[in-house]
C-alpha positions as protocol buffer text, in pm:
chain_id: "A"
residue {
  index: 1
  type: MET
  ca { x: -438 y: 8048 z: 4097 }
}
residue {
  index: 2
  type: LEU
  ca { x: -806 y: 8106 z: 4156 }
}
residue {
  index: 3
  type: THR
  ca { x: -937 y: 8460 z: 4165 }
}
residue {
  index: 4
  type: PRO
  ca { x: -1221 y: 8559 z: 4395 }
}
residue {
  index: 5
  type: GLY
  ca { x: -1555 y: 8436 z: 4269 }
}
residue {
  index: 6
  type: THR
  ca { x: -1419 y: 8148 z: 4059 }
}
residue {
  index: 7
  type: VAL
  ca { x: -1502 y: 7783 z: 4131 }
}
residue {
  index: 8
  type: ARG
  ca { x: -1271 y: 7486 z: 4068 }
}
residue {
  index: 9
  type: MET
  ca { x: -1424 y: 7256 z: 3804 }
}
residue {
  index: 10
  type: SER
  ca { x: -1410 y: 6879 z: 3837 }
}
residue {
  index: 11
  type: HIS
  ca { x: -1255 y: 6655 z: 3568 }
}
residue {
  index: 12
  type: ASP
  ca { x: -1597 y: 6529 z: 3455 }
}
residue {
  index: 13
  type: GLU
  ca { x: -1726 y: 6883 z: 3428 }
}
residue {
  index: 14
  type: ARG
  ca { x: -1431 y: 6980 z: 3212 }
}
residue {
  index: 15
  type: GLN
  ca { x: -1495 y: 6681 z: 2983 }
}
residue {
  index: 16
  type: ARG
  ca { x: -1860 y: 6784 z: 2946 }
}
residue {
  index: 17
  type: GLU
  ca { x: -1743 y: 7124 z: 2844 }
}
residue {
  index: 18
  type: ARG
  ca { x: -1550 y: 6958 z: 2551 }
}
residue {
  index: 19
  type: PRO
  ca { x: -1804 y: 6735 z: 2371 }
}
residue {
  index: 20
  type: GLY
  ca { x: -1597 y: 6742 z: 2053 }
}
residue {
  index: 21
  type: ALA
  ca { x: -1306 y: 6568 z: 2227 }
}
residue {
  index: 22
  type: ASN
  ca { x: -1531 y: 6280 z: 2333 }
}
residue {
  index: 23
  type: ARG
  ca { x: -1664 y: 6233 z: 1982 }
}
residue {
  index: 24
  type: SER
  ca { x: -1311 y: 6229 z: 1842 }
}
residue {
  index: 25
  type: LEU
  ca { x: -1209 y: 5956 z: 2088 }
}
residue {
  index: 26
  type: GLN
  ca { x: -1519 y: 5750 z: 2004 }
}
residue {
  index: 27
  type: ASP
  ca { x: -1452 y: 5784 z: 1634 }
}
residue {
  index: 28
  type: ARG
  ca { x: -1109 y: 5630 z: 1679 }
}
residue {
  index: 29
  type: CYS
  ca { x: -1244 y: 5313 z: 1850 }
}
residue {
  index: 30
  type: PHE
  ca { x: -1345 y: 4996 z: 1659 }
}
residue {
  index: 31
  type: THR
  ca { x: -1686 y: 4852 z: 1726 }
}
residue {
  index: 32
  type: LEU
  ca { x: -1718 y: 4473 z: 1763 }
}
residue {
  index: 33
  type: ILE
  ca { x: -1893 y: 4448 z: 1424 }
}
residue {
  index: 34
  type: GLU
  ca { x: -1613 y: 4640 z: 1251 }
}
residue {
  index: 35
  type: LEU
  ca { x: -1354 y: 4410 z: 1410 }
}
residue {
  index: 36
  type: LEU
  ca { x: -1541 y: 4100 z: 1292 }
}
residue {
  index: 37
  type: VAL
  ca { x: -1564 y: 4241 z: 940 }
}
residue {
  index: 38
  type: VAL
  ca { x: -1187 y: 4299 z: 932 }
}
residue {
  index: 39
  type: ILE
  ca { x: -1123 y: 3944 z: 1057 }
}
residue {
  index: 40
  type: ALA
  ca { x: -1357 y: 3803 z: 791 }
}
residue {
  index: 41
  type: ILE
  ca { x: -1179 y: 3996 z: 514 }
}
residue {
  index: 42
  type: ILE
  ca { x: -841 y: 3869 z: 633 }
}
residue {
  index: 43
  type: ALA
  ca { x: -975 y: 3512 z: 641 }
}
residue {
  index: 44
  type: ILE
  ca { x: -1110 y: 3543 z: 285 }
}
residue {
  index: 45
  type: LEU
  ca { x: -780 y: 3681 z: 156 }
}
residue {
  index: 46
  type: ALA
  ca { x: -587 y: 3403 z: 331 }
}
residue {
  index: 47
  type: SER
  ca { x: -812 y: 3136 z: 178 }
}
residue {
  index: 48
  type: MET
  ca { x: -746 y: 3286 z: -167 }
}
residue {
  index: 49
  type: LEU
  ca { x: -370 y: 3305 z: -119 }
}
residue {
  index: 50
  type: LEU
  ca { x: -303 y: 2966 z: 44 }
}
residue {
  index: 51
  type: PRO
  ca { x: -366 y: 2754 z: -270 }
}
residue {
  index: 52
  type: ALA
  ca { x: -130 y: 2977 z: -467 }
}
residue {
  index: 53
  type: LEU
  ca { x: 134 y: 2951 z: -194 }
}
residue {
  index: 54
  type: ASN
  ca { x: 96 y: 2572 z: -177 }
}
residue {
  index: 55
  type: SER
  ca { x: 123 y: 2549 z: -554 }
}
residue {
  index: 56
  type: ALA
  ca { x: 439 y: 2761 z: -553 }
}
residue {
  index: 57
  type: ARG
  ca { x: 588 y: 2545 z: -278 }
}
residue {
  index: 58
  type: GLU
  ca { x: 511 y: 2228 z: -474 }
}
residue {
  index: 59
  type: ARG
  ca { x: 665 y: 2374 z: -790 }
}
residue {
  index: 60
  type: ALA
  ca { x: 980 y: 2445 z: -591 }
}
residue {
  index: 61
  type: ARG
  ca { x: 979 y: 2088 z: -459 }
}
residue {
  index: 62
  type: THR
  ca { x: 930 y: 1955 z: -811 }
}
residue {
  index: 63
  type: THR
  ca { x: 1233 y: 2149 z: -933 }
}
residue {
  index: 64
  type: SER
  ca { x: 1443 y: 2022 z: -644 }
}
residue {
  index: 65
  type: CYS
  ca { x: 1331 y: 1663 z: -705 }
}
residue {
  index: 66
  type: MET
  ca { x: 1405 y: 1693 z: -1077 }
}
residue {
  index: 67
  type: ASN
  ca { x: 1757 y: 1805 z: -988 }
}
residue {
  index: 68
  type: THR
  ca { x: 1796 y: 1488 z: -779 }
}
residue {
  index: 69
  type: MET
  ca { x: 1687 y: 1281 z: -1079 }
}
residue {
  index: 70
  type: LYS
  ca { x: 1933 y: 1468 z: -1301 }
}
residue {
  index: 71
  type: GLN
  ca { x: 2215 y: 1392 z: -1058 }
}
residue {
  index: 72
  type: LEU
  ca { x: 2112 y: 1028 z: -1060 }
}
residue {
  index: 73
  type: GLY
  ca { x: 2115 y: 1035 z: -1441 }
}
residue {
  index: 74
  type: LEU
  ca { x: 2470 y: 1175 z: -1446 }
}
residue {
  index: 75
  type: ALA
  ca { x: 2589 y: 909 z: -1202 }
}
residue {
  index: 76
  type: VAL
  ca { x: 2417 y: 627 z: -1393 }
}
residue {
  index: 77
  type: GLY
  ca { x: 2557 y: 765 z: -1720 }
}
residue {
  index: 78
  type: GLY
  ca { x: 2906 y: 755 z: -1574 }
}
residue {
  index: 79
  type: TYR
  ca { x: 2847 y: 401 z: -1456 }
}
residue {
  index: 80
  type: LEU
  ca { x: 2727 y: 294 z: -1802 }
}
residue {
  index: 81
  type: SER
  ca { x: 3030 y: 456 z: -1967 }
}
residue {
  index: 82
  type: ASN
  ca { x: 3258 y: 247 z: -1747 }
}
residue {
  index: 83
  type: ASN
  ca { x: 3065 y: -78 z: -1801 }
}
residue {
  index: 84
  type: ARG
  ca { x: 3023 y: -110 z: -2177 }
}
residue {
  index: 85
  type: GLU
  ca { x: 2683 y: 71 z: -2156 }
}
residue {
  index: 86
  type: ILE
  ca { x: 2538 y: -220 z: -1957 }
}
residue {
  index: 87
  type: ILE
  ca { x: 2367 y: -213 z: -1619 }
}
residue {
  index: 88
  type: SER
  ca { x: 2240 y: -532 z: -1454 }
}
residue {
  index: 89
  type: VAL
  ca { x: 1875 y: -540 z: -1351 }
}
residue {
  index: 90
  type: MET
  ca { x: 1799 y: -887 z: -1210 }
}
residue {
  index: 91
  type: ASP
  ca { x: 1868 y: -1256 z: -1258 }
}
residue {
  index: 92
  type: GLN
  ca { x: 1628 y: -1504 z: -1416 }
}
residue {
  index: 93
  type: ASN
  ca { x: 1469 y: -1573 z: -1076 }
}
residue {
  index: 94
  type: TRP
  ca { x: 1376 y: -1207 z: -1026 }
}
residue {
  index: 95
  type: GLN
  ca { x: 1650 y: -1142 z: -773 }
}
residue {
  index: 96
  type: LEU
  ca { x: 1658 y: -766 z: -812 }
}
residue {
  index: 97
  type: TYR
  ca { x: 2006 y: -618 z: -797 }
}
residue {
  index: 98
  type: CYS
  ca { x: 1892 y: -267 z: -723 }
}
residue {
  index: 99
  type: TYR
  ca { x: 1658 y: -365 z: -438 }
}
residue {
  index: 100
  type: GLY
  ca { x: 1896 y: -572 z: -226 }
}
residue {
  index: 101
  type: LYS
  ca { x: 2253 y: -549 z: -113 }
}
residue {
  index: 102
  type: VAL
  ca { x: 2536 y: -407 z: -322 }
}
residue {
  index: 103
  type: ASP
  ca { x: 2645 y: -697 z: -541 }
}
residue {
  index: 104
  type: ARG
  ca { x: 3003 y: -796 z: -615 }
}
residue {
  index: 105
  type: GLU
  ca { x: 3013 y: -567 z: -921 }
}
residue {
  index: 106
  type: GLY
  ca { x: 2898 y: -260 z: -726 }
}
residue {
  index: 107
  type: HIS
  ca { x: 2565 y: -210 z: -900 }
}
residue {
  index: 108
  type: LEU
  ca { x: 2439 y: 31 z: -634 }
}
residue {
  index: 109
  type: SER
  ca { x: 2740 y: 259 z: -610 }
}
residue {
  index: 110
  type: TYR
  ca { x: 2603 y: 511 z: -861 }
}
residue {
  index: 111
  type: ALA
  ca { x: 2307 y: 597 z: -634 }
}
residue {
  index: 112
  type: PHE
  ca { x: 2532 y: 697 z: -348 }
}
residue {
  index: 113
  type: GLU
  ca { x: 2756 y: 892 z: -583 }
}
residue {
  index: 114
  type: ALA
  ca { x: 2456 y: 1082 z: -718 }
}
residue {
  index: 115
  type: LEU
  ca { x: 2358 y: 1187 z: -366 }
}
residue {
  index: 116
  type: GLY
  ca { x: 2710 y: 1284 z: -266 }
}
residue {
  index: 117
  type: LEU
  ca { x: 2754 y: 982 z: -37 }
}
residue {
  index: 118
  type: ARG
  ca { x: 3040 y: 740 z: -4 }
}
residue {
  index: 119
  type: GLU
  ca { x: 2839 y: 449 z: 131 }
}
residue {
  index: 120
  type: SER
  ca { x: 2501 y: 340 z: 262 }
}
residue {
  index: 121
  type: THR
  ca { x: 2378 y: 493 z: 588 }
}
residue {
  index: 122
  type: CYS
  ca { x: 2262 y: 150 z: 703 }
}
residue {
  index: 123
  type: ALA
  ca { x: 2506 y: -125 z: 607 }
}
residue {
  index: 124
  type: ASP
  ca { x: 2373 y: -385 z: 360 }
}
residue {
  index: 125
  type: PHE
  ca { x: 2036 y: -214 z: 319 }
}
residue {
  index: 126
  type: SER
  ca { x: 2119 y: 52 z: 59 }
}
residue {
  index: 127
  type: THR
  ca { x: 1975 y: 331 z: 271 }
}
residue {
  index: 128
  type: VAL
  ca { x: 2024 y: 704 z: 230 }
}
residue {
  index: 129
  type: PRO
  ca { x: 1933 y: 1002 z: 452 }
}
residue {
  index: 130
  type: ILE
  ca { x: 1577 y: 1118 z: 397 }
}
residue {
  index: 131
  type: SER
  ca { x: 1709 y: 1473 z: 365 }
}
residue {
  index: 132
  type: LYS
  ca { x: 1889 y: 1370 z: 44 }
}
residue {
  index: 133
  type: ILE
  ca { x: 1583 y: 1247 z: -146 }
}
residue {
  index: 134
  type: CYS
  ca { x: 1271 y: 1403 z: -295 }
}
residue {
  index: 135
  type: GLN
  ca { x: 1056 y: 1518 z: -4 }
}
residue {
  index: 136
  type: SER
  ca { x: 732 y: 1491 z: -200 }
}
residue {
  index: 137
  type: VAL
  ca { x: 804 y: 1127 z: -282 }
}
residue {
  index: 138
  type: TRP
  ca { x: 894 y: 1059 z: 80 }
}
residue {
  index: 139
  type: ILE
  ca { x: 573 y: 1220 z: 210 }
}
residue {
  index: 140
  type: LYS
  ca { x: 346 y: 1047 z: -43 }
}
residue {
  index: 141
  type: SER
  ca { x: 507 y: 706 z: 8 }
}
residue {
  index: 142
  type: ASN
  ca { x: 384 y: 676 z: 367 }
}
residue {
  index: 143
  type: ARG
  ca { x: 695 y: 471 z: 441 }
}
residue {
  index: 144
  type: GLN
  ca { x: 868 y: 472 z: 778 }
}
residue {
  index: 145
  type: PRO
  ca { x: 1241 y: 538 z: 825 }
}
residue {
  index: 146
  type: CYS
  ca { x: 1466 y: 234 z: 831 }
}
residue {
  index: 147
  type: SER
  ca { x: 1494 y: 60 z: 1170 }
}
residue {
  index: 148
  type: ALA
  ca { x: 1673 y: -254 z: 1054 }
}
residue {
  index: 149
  type: THR
  ca { x: 1957 y: -230 z: 1305 }
}
residue {
  index: 150
  type: ALA
  ca { x: 2005 y: -111 z: 1663 }
}
residue {
  index: 151
  type: ASN
  ca { x: 2222 y: 176 z: 1536 }
}
residue {
  index: 152
  type: CYS
  ca { x: 1946 y: 329 z: 1323 }
}
residue {
  index: 153
  type: ALA
  ca { x: 1814 y: 547 z: 1605 }
}
residue {
  index: 154
  type: SER
  ca { x: 2151 y: 715 z: 1650 }
}
residue {
  index: 155
  type: LYS
  ca { x: 2180 y: 810 z: 1282 }
}
residue {
  index: 156
  type: PRO
  ca { x: 1992 y: 1066 z: 1071 }
}
residue {
  index: 157
  type: LYS
  ca { x: 1656 y: 932 z: 953 }
}
residue {
  index: 158
  type: HIS
  ca { x: 1718 y: 716 z: 649 }
}
residue {
  index: 159
  type: ILE
  ca { x: 1534 y: 490 z: 407 }
}
residue {
  index: 160
  type: ARG
  ca { x: 1614 y: 243 z: 133 }
}
residue {
  index: 161
  type: PHE
  ca { x: 1684 y: 446 z: -178 }
}
residue {
  index: 162
  type: PHE
  ca { x: 1526 y: 182 z: -403 }
}
residue {
  index: 163
  type: ASN
  ca { x: 1199 y: 185 z: -211 }
}
residue {
  index: 164
  type: LEU
  ca { x: 1138 y: 532 z: -352 }
}
residue {
  index: 165
  type: TYR
  ca { x: 1329 y: 528 z: -683 }
}
residue {
  index: 166
  type: ALA
  ca { x: 1298 y: 250 z: -937 }
}
residue {
  index: 167
  type: MET
  ca { x: 1471 y: 136 z: -1254 }
}
residue {
  index: 168
  type: ARG
  ca { x: 1262 y: -5 z: -1539 }
}
residue {
  index: 169
  type: MET
  ca { x: 1254 y: -384 z: -1516 }
}
residue {
  index: 170
  type: ASP
  ca { x: 1060 y: -683 z: -1639 }
}
residue {
  index: 171
  type: SER
  ca { x: 1126 y: -1037 z: -1757 }
}
residue {
  index: 172
  type: ASN
  ca { x: 1034 y: -936 z: -2110 }
}
residue {
  index: 173
  type: THR
  ca { x: 1270 y: -881 z: -2403 }
}
residue {
  index: 174
  type: LYS
  ca { x: 1072 y: -569 z: -2496 }
}
residue {
  index: 175
  type: ALA
  ca { x: 1135 y: -421 z: -2150 }
}
residue {
  index: 176
  type: CYS
  ca { x: 1488 y: -547 z: -2076 }
}
residue {
  index: 177
  type: ALA
  ca { x: 1774 y: -707 z: -2266 }
}
residue {
  index: 178
  type: SER
  ca { x: 1862 y: -1066 z: -2178 }
}
residue {
  index: 179
  type: SER
  ca { x: 2215 y: -1203 z: -2150 }
}
residue {
  index: 180
  type: GLY
  ca { x: 2088 y: -1555 z: -2085 }
}
residue {
  index: 181
  type: ASP
  ca { x: 2176 y: -1557 z: -1715 }
}
residue {
  index: 182
  type: TYR
  ca { x: 2034 y: -1221 z: -1612 }
}
residue {
  index: 183
  type: TRP
  ca { x: 1840 y: -922 z: -1737 }
}
residue {
  index: 184
  type: VAL
  ca { x: 2022 y: -600 z: -1818 }
}
residue {
  index: 185
  type: HIS
  ca { x: 1977 y: -263 z: -1979 }
}
residue {
  index: 186
  type: LYS
  ca { x: 2211 y: -201 z: -2271 }
}
residue {
  index: 187
  type: LEU
  ca { x: 2200 y: 159 z: -2379 }
}
residue {
  index: 188
  type: SER
  ca { x: 2308 y: 99 z: -2740 }
}
residue {
  index: 189
  type: ARG
  ca { x: 2009 y: -129 z: -2795 }
}
residue {
  index: 190
  type: VAL
  ca { x: 1740 y: 114 z: -2678 }
}
residue {
  index: 191
  type: LYS
  ca { x: 1539 y: 209 z: -2987 }
}
residue {
  index: 192
  type: MET
  ca { x: 1404 y: 552 z: -2888 }
}
residue {
  index: 193
  type: PRO
  ca { x: 1585 y: 665 z: -2570 }
}
residue {
  index: 194
  type: SER
  ca { x: 1410 y: 1003 z: -2551 }
}
residue {
  index: 195
  type: MET
  ca { x: 1069 y: 832 z: -2523 }
}
residue {
  index: 196
  type: SER
  ca { x: 1153 y: 537 z: -2297 }
}
residue {
  index: 197
  type: ALA
  ca { x: 1159 y: 563 z: -1919 }
}
residue {
  index: 198
  type: PHE
  ca { x: 1476 y: 447 z: -1742 }
}
residue {
  index: 199
  type: TRP
  ca { x: 1419 y: 555 z: -1381 }
}
residue {
  index: 200
  type: THR
  ca { x: 1125 y: 701 z: -1195 }
}
residue {
  index: 201
  type: GLU
  ca { x: 1054 y: 828 z: -845 }
}
residue {
  index: 202
  type: GLY
  ca { x: 780 y: 700 z: -622 }
}
residue {
  index: 203
  type: PHE
  ca { x: 742 y: 343 z: -740 }
}
residue {
  index: 204
  type: PRO
  ca { x: 840 y: 44 z: -524 }
}
residue {
  index: 205
  type: GLN
  ca { x: 824 y: -140 z: -857 }
}
residue {
  index: 206
  type: PHE
  ca { x: 825 y: 14 z: -1203 }
}
residue {
  index: 207
  type: GLN
  ca { x: 617 y: -186 z: -1449 }
}
residue {
  index: 208
  type: LYS
  ca { x: 325 y: -163 z: -1684 }
}
residue {
  index: 209
  type: SER
  ca { x: 121 y: -400 z: -1472 }
}
residue {
  index: 210
  type: THR
  ca { x: -179 y: -387 z: -1240 }
}
residue {
  index: 211
  type: GLY
  ca { x: -50 y: -693 z: -1053 }
}
residue {
  index: 212
  type: LEU
  ca { x: 171 y: -474 z: -833 }
}
residue {
  index: 213
  type: PHE
  ca { x: -21 y: -146 z: -825 }
}
residue {
  index: 214
  type: ASP
  ca { x: -287 y: 44 z: -1014 }
}
residue {
  index: 215
  type: LEU
  ca { x: -140 y: 323 z: -1226 }
}
residue {
  index: 216
  type: SER
  ca { x: -474 y: 502 z: -1237 }
}
residue {
  index: 217
  type: VAL
  ca { x: -466 y: 605 z: -870 }
}
residue {
  index: 218
  type: THR
  ca { x: -270 y: 884 z: -707 }
}
residue {
  index: 219
  type: SER
  ca { x: -253 y: 758 z: -347 }
}
residue {
  index: 220
  type: SER
  ca { x: 38 y: 514 z: -373 }
}
residue {
  index: 221
  type: GLY
  ca { x: 322 y: 768 z: -379 }
}
residue {
  index: 222
  type: ALA
  ca { x: 367 y: 720 z: -751 }
}
residue {
  index: 223
  type: TRP
  ca { x: 223 y: 1061 z: -838 }
}
residue {
  index: 224
  type: SER
  ca { x: 411 y: 1293 z: -608 }
}
residue {
  index: 225
  type: HIS
  ca { x: 394 y: 1634 z: -778 }
}
residue {
  index: 226
  type: GLN
  ca { x: 39 y: 1758 z: -827 }
}
residue {
  index: 227
  type: SER
  ca { x: -65 y: 1433 z: -999 }
}
residue {
  index: 228
  type: LYS
  ca { x: 262 y: 1414 z: -1190 }
}
residue {
  index: 229
  type: ASN
  ca { x: 576 y: 1208 z: -1159 }
}
residue {
  index: 230
  type: ASN
  ca { x: 939 y: 1287 z: -1246 }
}
residue {
  index: 231
  type: VAL
  ca { x: 1100 y: 1043 z: -1487 }
}
residue {
  index: 232
  type: LEU
  ca { x: 1459 y: 995 z: -1606 }
}
residue {
  index: 233
  type: TYR
  ca { x: 1467 y: 883 z: -1969 }
}
residue {
  index: 234
  type: PHE
  ca { x: 1732 y: 668 z: -2136 }
}
residue {
  index: 235
  type: ASP
  ca { x: 1875 y: 966 z: -2322 }
}
residue {
  index: 236
  type: GLY
  ca { x: 1949 y: 1137 z: -1988 }
}
residue {
  index: 237
  type: HIS
  ca { x: 1681 y: 1406 z: -1984 }
}
residue {
  index: 238
  type: VAL
  ca { x: 1431 y: 1436 z: -1698 }
}
residue {
  index: 239
  type: GLY
  ca { x: 1065 y: 1493 z: -1768 }
}
residue {
  index: 240
  type: SER
  ca { x: 736 y: 1508 z: -1583 }
}
residue {
  index: 241
  type: VAL
  ca { x: 460 y: 1259 z: -1662 }
}
residue {
  index: 242
  type: ALA
  ca { x: 99 y: 1343 z: -1583 }
}
residue {
  index: 243
  type: HIS
  ca { x: -137 y: 1107 z: -1406 }
}
residue {
  index: 244
  type: GLY
  ca { x: -304 y: 879 z: -1659 }
}
residue {
  index: 245
  type: ALA
  ca { x: -66 y: 970 z: -1943 }
}
residue {
  index: 246
  type: VAL
  ca { x: 121 y: 638 z: -1929 }
}
residue {
  index: 247
  type: THR
  ca { x: -170 y: 398 z: -1942 }
}
residue {
  index: 248
  type: CYS
  ca { x: -298 y: 232 z: -2257 }
}
residue {
  index: 249
  type: SER
  ca { x: -525 y: -56 z: -2355 }
}
residue {
  index: 250
  type: HIS
  ca { x: -249 y: -282 z: -2485 }
}
residue {
  index: 251
  type: ALA
  ca { x: -220 y: -601 z: -2281 }
}
residue {
  index: 252
  type: GLY
  ca { x: -144 y: -970 z: -2330 }
}
residue {
  index: 253
  type: LEU
  ca { x: -25 y: -1047 z: -2682 }
}
residue {
  index: 254
  type: THR
  ca { x: -74 y: -687 z: -2792 }
}
residue {
  index: 255
  type: VAL
  ca { x: 140 y: -535 z: -2517 }
}
residue {
  index: 256
  type: GLY
  ca { x: 439 y: -344 z: -2650 }
}
residue {
  index: 257
  type: ASP
  ca { x: 292 y: -196 z: -2968 }
}
residue {
  index: 258
  type: PRO
  ca { x: 575 y: -1 z: -3146 }
}
residue {
  index: 259
  type: ALA
  ca { x: 321 y: 253 z: -3277 }
}
residue {
  index: 260
  type: CYS
  ca { x: 193 y: 337 z: -2929 }
}
residue {
  index: 261
  type: PRO
  ca { x: 386 y: 616 z: -2746 }
}
residue {
  index: 262
  type: VAL
  ca { x: 275 y: 478 z: -2410 }
}
residue {
  index: 263
  type: CYS
  ca { x: 416 y: 136 z: -2499 }
}
residue {
  index: 264
  type: ARG
  ca { x: 738 y: 312 z: -2602 }
}
residue {
  index: 265
  type: PHE
  ca { x: 749 y: 465 z: -2256 }
}
residue {
  index: 266
  type: TRP
  ca { x: 736 y: 123 z: -2093 }
}
residue {
  index: 267
  type: TYR
  ca { x: 919 y: -92 z: -2350 }
}
residue {
  index: 268
  type: PRO
  ca { x: 1256 y: 56 z: -2461 }
}
residue {
  index: 269
  type: TYR
  ca { x: 1351 y: -244 z: -2679 }
}
residue {
  index: 270
  type: LEU
  ca { x: 1053 y: -246 z: -2916 }
}
């Protein structure tokens, strides 16, 4: 209530009477430059953290993919135990058992068992769901999901297992054992199973040869884990091979030198 002689003050006049309040409000506001500085700091921190996060994610993928290889090793080991330690690779005309249909002896059954499957997703093509395989290998392979039949679109995305995983093979008595009619692996004849590669991920073919691919490059899907590749050895353990670590100068008549660890990797029957 106004007393005689007093005058009602406007809002602006009251604010002018409190200059400290205005300064306090201004102090709490960001200027455009301050906002840009904060954004720049956040961007710098993000750029520093992203490589570490990507590396951690790839390490997790590598572990998951190694577990898949270990499961494959257990399934193959069980298969070998039931088949006199012998697994067929191909016939003398390079008809590859593990890259075609399931043969009459069931040479592909161990792959489905390892992945917890009863049968192929796509009949006669040895396909498995993409979700069951190593995602890094799948991404690096640049391969498309199987579309061999009209039913493929109605099923989970799938791919031929043996387009991404390969067993060691070659028409060479240092690389495979020969029965006369076909090439096999016989576990009891492998000289140094802890040094010789049995299965690997990422290779459409698995040979010491530049005729099919160049082992010195990393763009073919062969080197899926930060320039490394997971390998199942004949003794059952799974290891990681670095890019360039499995190349050597031995070729022609000198290929398969027993004193060379790289040759041991490729040639289990030296």
